[in-house]
Amino acid sequence: MMTRRIRIFLSHAVAAGVLLALTLVVLSNGPLVARAQKKPSAQPPTQDRGLGRDAREQQAQEATRALGLVQTLPGKSKRYALVIGVDQYNDPQVVGLGGAANDAQLLANTLVRYAGFPREQVILLASTQPTDRQPTRGNILRKLSNLAAVVPKDGLLLFSFAGHGMERSNQAFLLPTDAQVSDDVNLLEQTAINVVQIKDWIHKTGVGQVLLLLDACRNDPAAGRASADNPLSKTYMRGFDFNVRNKEVQAFATIYATDVGRRAYEAKEQRHGYFTLALVDGLKGQAVNDKGEVTLQSLINYLQSTVPRRVLLDLGQGKVQRPWAVVEGYRANELVLSVQDERAAADKQKGDQFANVAITTDTARPESETGPVPERSNEVEAEATLAGTSWRGLSAESGEYTMEFLKDGKIRYSFNALENGKQVLKSIGGTWQQLGNDVQISVGAYSAWVGTMEGNTIKGEGSNLEGLKWNFKLLRKK
């Protein structure tokens, strides 16, 4: 039986006068594909019309089993991750980044706390780490080699890269910290890492399930062109496209920070990429579906809606970033990704700063010797500062308002509105992020607030989708 193939394109198709909906269609003699269809106005009854939701779900599950789609991740003990973040480069031609290493640290902590990865099986290589965990070409290839020996065939390997990437002569490369940028492909082959090489190393592990997170298309890495776009290319996509049909892996999903022809952006105030901030929010629970689960599909949907909105709010018109995903062999809407660790949940309730623990690959060394965790990437410490607090501000339009920072990363914005000549208290939901003293607030899908906390005061600037900007000041309530 032919293997299914799902490709999820995170962009919107619009046709004049036609409402398009993305539906997954099982072909009797072909793969599972994504197809755009007209919304029917009147059609004869279909075979499943009138069936209850439970019956339809049961049919879908039976079809999934018959087709061999993967619905669950391996157990926690069989989950491994290699997380890489490169900010600093030895080659003076390469412009450094400000958020890639922080992205890697934040993602590594999140995988342990929320996605069921054992801490000792999450390998972190980042510019902020000690020498033996720097993201050099040798260290990256060595860790991949080590993983090939320990990851079980029925396990899961997650590979994440945040940093610079580039393409030369129709070949795509990831740039480790010691890469030498050149138009000479032979030099790149010796100092950078060809994306096909990464795929080959993963293939050598023989692992059945693979998750790839790629944020390598930020600004142009060449000095003097740091503001120029470095768009995702089809060459990159081909390099990370496993062939399930030929049994390279049982199932895989690759999520790119942006779509083809676009670049990914960094939030300079937070010193993170917009992609990673949304990815972490999603795994923490912002991407839950109607069953209260964070599935692969719900996470992709969340990234699709959140990243473009945040980039637009922060950077303005003309700045577009839409994540792109390729999924094959998985039943994306049933594959649960985020399972909060019981101990982490208990520690969070006690106010314990669980993520202060550095991710390390050497379990024989005490945690105190694994090197300091960068202050700006300590996401849990930030939550302990603002979570559960309430702040007030003044607006010329609505008078006094209140910002309540809830413990789950959500916010409640309460203000007075005039209705029928009377003042009525209204509340709007949103989300918040804090890294160090930097605070970002999103109120609904309409406005974004970016500020800096100094003691009992937060000052900054807000903007909305209409292009209006204002300064704000929040005072902590006693």
Short mmCIF file of C-alpha atoms in Angstrom, two decimals, residues 57 60-66 68-74 209 250-251 295 329-337:
data_model
loop_
_atom_site.label_atom_id
_atom_site.label_comp_id
_atom_site.label_asym_id
_atom_site.label_seq_id
_atom_site.Cartn_x
_atom_site.Cartn_y
_atom_site.Cartn_z
CA GLU A 57 -13.50 10.06 14.78
CA ALA A 60 -10.75 8.33 11.00
CA GLN A 61 -8.74 6.37 13.56
CA GLU A 62 -9.44 3.10 11.78
CA ALA A 63 -8.37 4.65 8.47
CA THR A 64 -5.21 5.96 10.12
CA ARG A 65 -4.29 2.53 11.44
CA ALA A 66 -4.95 0.96 8.06
CA GLY A 68 0.04 3.19 8.97
CA LEU A 69 0.11 6.84 10.03
CA VAL A 70 1.92 7.52 13.32
CA GLN A 71 -0.36 8.93 16.00
CA THR A 72 1.88 8.98 19.09
CA LEU A 73 5.42 9.93 19.99
CA PRO A 74 7.74 7.37 21.58
CA GLN A 209 10.59 9.52 14.05
CA GLN A 250 8.76 6.14 9.61
CA ALA A 251 7.50 9.71 10.07
CA THR A 295 -0.86 18.49 18.88
CA GLY A 329 3.86 9.85 8.00
CA TYR A 330 2.24 11.54 11.03
CA ARG A 331 -1.43 12.02 11.79
CA ALA A 332 -0.80 15.63 12.71
CA ASN A 333 -4.10 16.37 14.43
CA GLU A 334 -3.68 13.47 16.88
CA LEU A 335 0.08 13.59 17.56
CA VAL A 336 0.32 15.13 21.04
CA LEU A 337 3.58 17.06 21.44
#
